[in-house]
Coordinates of C-alpha atoms in Angstrom, one line a residue:
X1 CA -7.0 -157.8 32.4
X2 CA -5.7 -154.2 32.3
X3 CA -7.2 -153.3 29.0
X4 CA -6.2 -149.7 29.6
X5 CA -2.6 -150.8 29.4
X6 CA -2.7 -153.5 26.7
X7 CA -4.5 -151.2 24.3
X8 CA -1.6 -149.4 22.7
X9 CA -3.8 -146.8 21.1
X10 CA -3.1 -143.1 20.4
X11 CA -4.4 -140.5 20.4
X12 CA -6.0 -141.2 23.7
X13 CA -6.6 -139.8 27.2
X14 CA -5.7 -141.8 30.3
X15 CA -8.3 -141.3 33.0
X16 CA -7.3 -142.2 36.6
X17 CA -9.3 -142.3 39.8
X18 CA -6.8 -140.2 41.7
X19 CA -8.6 -139.8 45.0
X20 CA -11.8 -141.1 46.7
X21 CA -13.7 -139.9 49.7
X22 CA -16.6 -141.9 51.0
X23 CA -18.5 -144.4 48.8
X24 CA -17.5 -144.6 45.1
X25 CA -17.9 -147.1 42.2
X26 CA -14.2 -147.9 42.0
X27 CA -11.1 -147.4 44.2
X28 CA -8.2 -145.0 43.7
X29 CA -5.8 -146.2 41.0
X30 CA -8.6 -147.4 38.7
X31 CA -8.0 -146.4 35.1
X32 CA -9.6 -146.3 31.7
X33 CA -8.2 -145.3 28.3
X34 CA -10.5 -143.2 26.2
X35 CA -10.1 -142.7 22.4
X36 CA -12.2 -140.8 20.0
X37 CA -14.3 -143.9 19.2
X38 CA -14.1 -146.3 22.1
X39 CA -12.8 -146.9 25.7
X40 CA -10.8 -149.6 27.4
X41 CA -11.7 -150.6 31.0
X42 CA -14.1 -148.7 33.3
X43 CA -14.0 -146.4 36.3
X44 CA -17.3 -147.7 37.5
X45 CA -19.9 -146.8 34.8
X46 CA -22.9 -144.5 35.4
X47 CA -23.0 -140.8 34.9
X48 CA -19.5 -140.3 36.3
X49 CA -18.1 -142.4 33.6
X50 CA -20.2 -140.8 30.9
X51 CA -19.0 -137.3 32.0
X52 CA -15.4 -138.5 32.1
X53 CA -15.6 -140.0 28.6
X54 CA -17.1 -136.7 27.3
X55 CA -14.4 -134.7 28.9
X56 CA -11.6 -136.9 27.6
X57 CA -13.0 -136.7 24.1
X58 CA -13.3 -133.0 24.3
X59 CA -9.6 -132.9 25.2
X60 CA -8.8 -135.1 22.2
X61 CA -10.8 -132.7 19.9
X62 CA -9.1 -129.6 21.2
X63 CA -6.3 -127.9 19.4
X64 CA -3.8 -127.6 20.8
X65 CA -4.5 -130.5 23.1
X66 CA -4.7 -129.3 26.7
X67 CA -2.4 -130.4 29.5
X68 CA -3.5 -132.6 32.4
X69 CA -6.8 -131.9 33.9
X70 CA -7.7 -132.7 37.5
X71 CA -11.4 -132.6 38.4
X72 CA -13.6 -133.2 41.5
X73 CA -16.9 -135.1 41.1
X74 CA -19.4 -135.3 43.9
X75 CA -21.5 -138.5 43.5
X76 CA -24.8 -136.9 44.4
X77 CA -27.8 -135.5 42.7
X78 CA -25.8 -133.6 40.1
X79 CA -24.5 -136.9 38.6
X80 CA -27.6 -138.9 39.4
X81 CA -25.6 -141.4 41.5
X82 CA -26.4 -142.4 45.0
X83 CA -22.9 -143.5 46.2
X84 CA -22.6 -140.3 48.1
X85 CA -18.9 -140.0 48.0
X86 CA -16.5 -137.8 46.1
X87 CA -14.1 -138.8 43.3
X88 CA -11.2 -136.9 41.9
X89 CA -10.2 -137.8 38.3
X90 CA -7.0 -137.0 36.4
X91 CA -7.2 -136.7 32.6
X92 CA -3.8 -137.2 30.9
X93 CA -3.3 -137.0 27.1
X94 CA -1.2 -140.0 26.0
X95 CA 1.7 -138.3 24.4
X96 CA 5.4 -137.6 25.0
X97 CA 6.6 -138.9 28.3
X98 CA 3.3 -140.6 29.2
X99 CA 3.4 -142.6 26.0
X100 CA 6.9 -143.8 26.9
X101 CA 5.8 -144.7 30.4
X102 CA 2.9 -146.8 29.1
X103 CA 5.2 -148.6 26.7
X104 CA 7.5 -149.4 29.6
X105 CA 4.7 -150.6 31.8
X106 CA 3.6 -153.1 29.2
X107 CA 6.9 -154.8 29.6
X108 CA 6.6 -154.9 33.4
X109 CA 3.2 -156.7 34.0
X110 CA 4.6 -158.9 36.7
X111 CA 6.7 -156.2 38.5
X112 CA 5.8 -153.4 40.8
X113 CA 6.1 -149.9 39.2
X114 CA 5.3 -146.4 40.4
X115 CA 4.2 -143.6 38.0
X116 CA 4.7 -140.0 38.9
X117 CA 2.7 -137.4 36.9
X118 CA 2.3 -133.7 37.4
X119 CA -1.2 -132.4 37.9
X120 CA -0.2 -128.7 38.0
X121 CA 2.0 -126.8 35.6
X122 CA 3.8 -128.2 32.5
X123 CA 3.2 -131.9 31.7
X124 CA 5.7 -134.2 33.4
X125 CA 5.6 -137.9 33.8
X126 CA 8.0 -140.7 34.7
X127 CA 8.1 -144.4 35.7
X128 CA 10.1 -145.8 38.6
X129 CA 10.8 -149.3 39.9
X130 CA 10.2 -150.5 43.4
X131 CA 13.5 -149.0 44.5
X132 CA 12.9 -145.6 43.0
X133 CA 15.1 -146.1 39.9
X134 CA 13.9 -144.1 36.9
X135 CA 12.8 -146.4 34.1
X136 CA 11.1 -144.2 31.5
X137 CA 9.7 -140.7 31.0
X138 CA 11.1 -137.3 32.0
X139 CA 14.8 -137.7 32.7
X140 CA 15.0 -135.0 35.3
X141 CA 12.3 -136.4 37.6
X142 CA 13.1 -138.1 40.9
X143 CA 10.7 -140.2 42.9
X144 CA 10.4 -138.2 46.1
X145 CA 11.7 -140.0 49.2
X146 CA 8.6 -139.0 51.2
X147 CA 6.1 -140.0 48.4
X148 CA 5.5 -143.4 50.0
X149 CA 4.8 -141.8 53.4
X150 CA 2.2 -139.6 51.7
X151 CA 0.3 -142.6 50.3
X152 CA 2.1 -143.9 47.2
X153 CA 3.6 -147.3 47.1
X154 CA 2.0 -150.3 48.8
X155 CA -0.9 -148.1 49.9
X156 CA -1.9 -147.4 46.3
X157 CA -2.5 -144.2 44.4
X158 CA -2.6 -140.8 46.0
X159 CA -2.2 -137.1 45.2
X160 CA 0.4 -135.1 47.1
X161 CA 2.1 -131.7 47.0
X162 CA 5.8 -131.2 46.8
X163 CA 7.7 -128.5 48.8
X164 CA 6.8 -125.9 46.2
X165 CA 3.1 -126.7 46.4
X166 CA 2.9 -128.3 43.0
X167 CA 0.6 -131.3 43.0
X168 CA 1.6 -134.7 41.7
X169 CA -0.2 -138.0 41.1
X170 CA 1.8 -140.9 42.7
X171 CA 0.3 -143.9 41.0
X172 CA 1.2 -147.4 42.2
X173 CA 0.9 -149.9 39.3
X174 CA 1.4 -153.1 41.2
X175 CA 1.8 -156.7 39.9
X176 CA -1.0 -159.0 40.8
X177 CA -0.4 -160.5 44.2
X178 CA -2.5 -163.6 43.6
X179 CA -0.6 -166.5 41.9
X180 CA -2.2 -169.8 40.9
X181 CA -0.2 -172.9 39.9
X182 CA -2.8 -174.9 37.9
X183 CA -1.9 -178.5 37.1
X184 CA -3.9 -180.0 34.2
X185 CA -4.7 -178.8 30.7
X186 CA -7.9 -180.7 30.2
X187 CA -11.4 -179.2 29.5
X188 CA -11.9 -177.9 33.1
X189 CA -8.4 -176.5 33.3
X190 CA -8.8 -174.7 30.0
X191 CA -12.1 -173.3 31.1
X192 CA -10.5 -172.0 34.3
X193 CA -7.7 -170.4 32.4
X194 CA -10.1 -168.6 30.2
X195 CA -12.0 -167.3 33.2
X196 CA -8.9 -166.2 35.0
X197 CA -7.6 -164.3 32.0
X198 CA -9.9 -161.4 33.0
X199 CA -9.0 -161.4 36.7
X200 CA -6.2 -159.7 38.7
X201 CA -3.9 -162.7 39.1
X202 CA -1.0 -164.6 37.6
X203 CA -1.3 -168.2 36.4
X204 CA 1.3 -170.9 35.9
X205 CA -0.4 -173.6 33.8
X206 CA 1.4 -177.0 34.0
X207 CA 1.0 -180.2 32.0
X208 CA 3.4 -182.6 30.4
X209 CA 1.2 -182.8 27.2
X210 CA 2.4 -179.7 25.3
X211 CA -0.1 -180.2 22.5
X212 CA -3.0 -179.6 25.0
X213 CA -2.2 -176.0 25.5
X214 CA -4.0 -173.6 23.1
X215 CA -2.1 -171.3 20.8
X216 CA -3.7 -168.1 22.2
X217 CA -3.3 -167.5 25.9
X218 CA -4.4 -164.7 28.2
X219 CA -1.5 -162.2 29.0
X220 CA -1.4 -163.3 32.6
X221 CA -0.8 -167.0 31.9
X222 CA 2.5 -168.7 31.6
X223 CA 2.7 -172.3 30.3
X224 CA 5.0 -174.9 31.7
X225 CA 5.1 -178.1 29.6
X226 CA 7.1 -180.5 31.7
X227 CA 7.2 -184.2 32.6
X228 CA 8.4 -183.2 36.1
X229 CA 5.5 -181.1 37.4
X230 CA 6.3 -181.7 41.0
X231 CA 9.3 -179.3 40.6
X232 CA 6.9 -176.4 39.9
X233 CA 5.4 -176.9 43.4
X234 CA 8.6 -175.8 45.1
X235 CA 9.4 -173.2 42.5
X236 CA 6.2 -171.2 43.1
X237 CA 6.5 -168.0 45.3
X238 CA 5.5 -168.3 49.0
X239 CA 1.8 -167.9 49.5
X240 CA 0.9 -169.2 46.0
X241 CA -2.4 -171.1 45.4
X242 CA -2.4 -174.6 43.9
X243 CA -5.1 -176.3 41.9
X244 CA -4.6 -179.9 40.9
X245 CA -6.8 -181.5 38.2
X246 CA -4.6 -183.7 36.0
X247 CA -5.6 -186.6 33.8
X248 CA -4.0 -189.1 36.3
X249 CA -5.0 -190.0 39.9
X250 CA -1.4 -191.2 40.7
X251 CA -0.1 -187.8 39.4
X252 CA -2.7 -186.0 41.5
X253 CA -1.5 -188.0 44.5
X254 CA 2.2 -187.1 43.9
X255 CA 1.4 -183.4 43.5
X256 CA -0.8 -183.4 46.6
X257 CA 2.0 -184.8 48.7
X258 CA 4.5 -182.3 47.2
X259 CA 2.1 -179.4 48.0
X260 CA 1.3 -180.5 51.5
X261 CA 5.0 -181.0 52.2
X262 CA 6.0 -177.4 51.5
X263 CA 5.4 -174.4 53.6
X264 CA 3.6 -171.2 52.9
X265 CA 0.9 -172.5 50.7
X266 CA -1.8 -169.9 50.3
X267 CA -4.5 -172.4 49.2
X268 CA -4.7 -175.9 47.8
X269 CA -7.6 -177.3 45.8
X270 CA -7.9 -180.8 44.4
X271 CA -10.7 -181.6 41.9
X272 CA -12.7 -184.7 42.8
X273 CA -15.6 -186.1 44.7
X274 CA -15.9 -186.7 48.5
X275 CA -15.0 -190.3 47.8
X276 CA -11.7 -189.2 46.1
X277 CA -11.0 -187.0 49.2
X278 CA -11.5 -190.0 51.5
X279 CA -9.1 -192.1 49.5
X280 CA -6.5 -189.4 49.4
X281 CA -6.9 -188.8 53.1
X282 CA -6.2 -192.4 54.0
X283 CA -3.1 -192.5 51.7
X284 CA -1.8 -189.2 53.2
X285 CA -2.3 -190.4 56.7
X286 CA -0.5 -193.7 55.9
X287 CA 2.5 -191.6 54.6
X288 CA 2.7 -189.7 57.9
X289 CA 1.1 -186.3 56.9
X290 CA -0.3 -184.4 59.9
X291 CA -4.1 -184.1 60.1
X292 CA -4.0 -180.3 60.1
X293 CA -2.1 -180.4 56.8
X294 CA -4.6 -182.8 55.3
X295 CA -7.5 -180.7 56.5
X296 CA -6.1 -177.7 54.6
X297 CA -6.7 -179.6 51.3
X298 CA -9.9 -178.3 49.6
X299 CA -11.7 -181.2 47.9
X300 CA -14.2 -181.1 46.3
X301 CA -13.4 -177.6 44.9
X302 CA -16.0 -174.9 44.0
X303 CA -18.7 -173.1 45.9
X304 CA -21.2 -175.2 47.9
X305 CA -24.6 -175.6 46.1
X306 CA -23.2 -175.6 42.6
X307 CA -23.5 -179.1 41.3
X308 CA -23.4 -178.8 37.5
X309 CA -20.4 -180.6 36.1
X310 CA -20.0 -178.6 32.9
X311 CA -16.5 -177.3 32.5
X312 CA -17.6 -173.7 32.3
X313 CA -19.8 -174.0 35.4
X314 CA -17.0 -175.6 37.4
X315 CA -14.7 -172.9 36.2
X316 CA -17.1 -170.1 37.3
X317 CA -17.5 -171.8 40.7
X318 CA -13.8 -172.4 41.3
X319 CA -12.8 -168.8 40.2
X320 CA -15.4 -167.3 42.6
X321 CA -13.9 -169.5 45.3
X322 CA -10.4 -168.3 44.4
X323 CA -11.4 -164.7 44.5
X324 CA -12.9 -165.1 47.9
X325 CA -9.6 -166.6 49.1
X326 CA -7.4 -164.0 47.4
X327 CA -9.4 -161.1 48.8
X328 CA -9.2 -162.5 52.3
X329 CA -5.4 -162.9 51.8
X330 CA -5.1 -159.4 50.5
X331 CA -6.8 -158.1 53.6
X332 CA -4.2 -159.9 55.8
X333 CA -0.6 -158.7 56.2
X334 CA 0.8 -162.2 56.3
X335 CA 1.3 -164.6 53.4
X336 CA -0.1 -168.1 53.3
X337 CA 0.8 -170.1 56.4
X338 CA -0.3 -173.6 55.4

């Protein structure tokens, strides 16, 4: 996830989709990092990306290295793409203030940040936190009070002009909104973690058996080895998703009760068969849980029609299900209500 950021490689050029009109392969804010021999991440492939990579490498080969470039690309016959929209790309050599900004961003993966970079004039770049505090880059830059109104911030990445007419890229680098608390470090849990490592989310992976966790973990995964996993249910942020697949049915039951008892659950999945669901429903009803709370429990998990029980297949099915849930939540202004 975010290879453009995790690849601490120089010399390089950071290519950002600064603005989009109409249909395009990727949305504004998408980035890729281009070096002389390779690239990290993608702005959508096709001829647009080929042109962008060529331009970035031409910048790397120039002496002296040019300043930021800002180019318009119609996605029509000239590029051989049928999207029909228009994309504006910024090309920023990774040096000086931008290098410092990227270093700071690597330490802020789970926090919202805003990057301000000059498109016109002398190179200038700085990083700010959600409150507008300068974190890295050019000491003299101030995040404009009206930049959010002009499209930066929660609305994403946008180009705007200041009072002097100088254009700036206000680039929102937001922490993933999707958060999954995954209980169980068995084969299926491990397969799900591997699959989620490439997706825009944060994962808290919980199991009391510390030896079950692999040494190498994706950068978006945090391990919690604890013999009191129920405490992690309440500790999760409002709207989090929960997935229960431990080695113990009694533990699954306790976790299910803890999840259904708390408010603002974005999604709750319990691995198991229809028979397991029926058993759990009877127990939950006997303990006084309301039927609408029980109905919110997803069990079995995964997409309908996929019946293969191999861990990798289950992981693919569950991750696709989670993406569907998370995209629907992202389109809604309110957090999980369950």
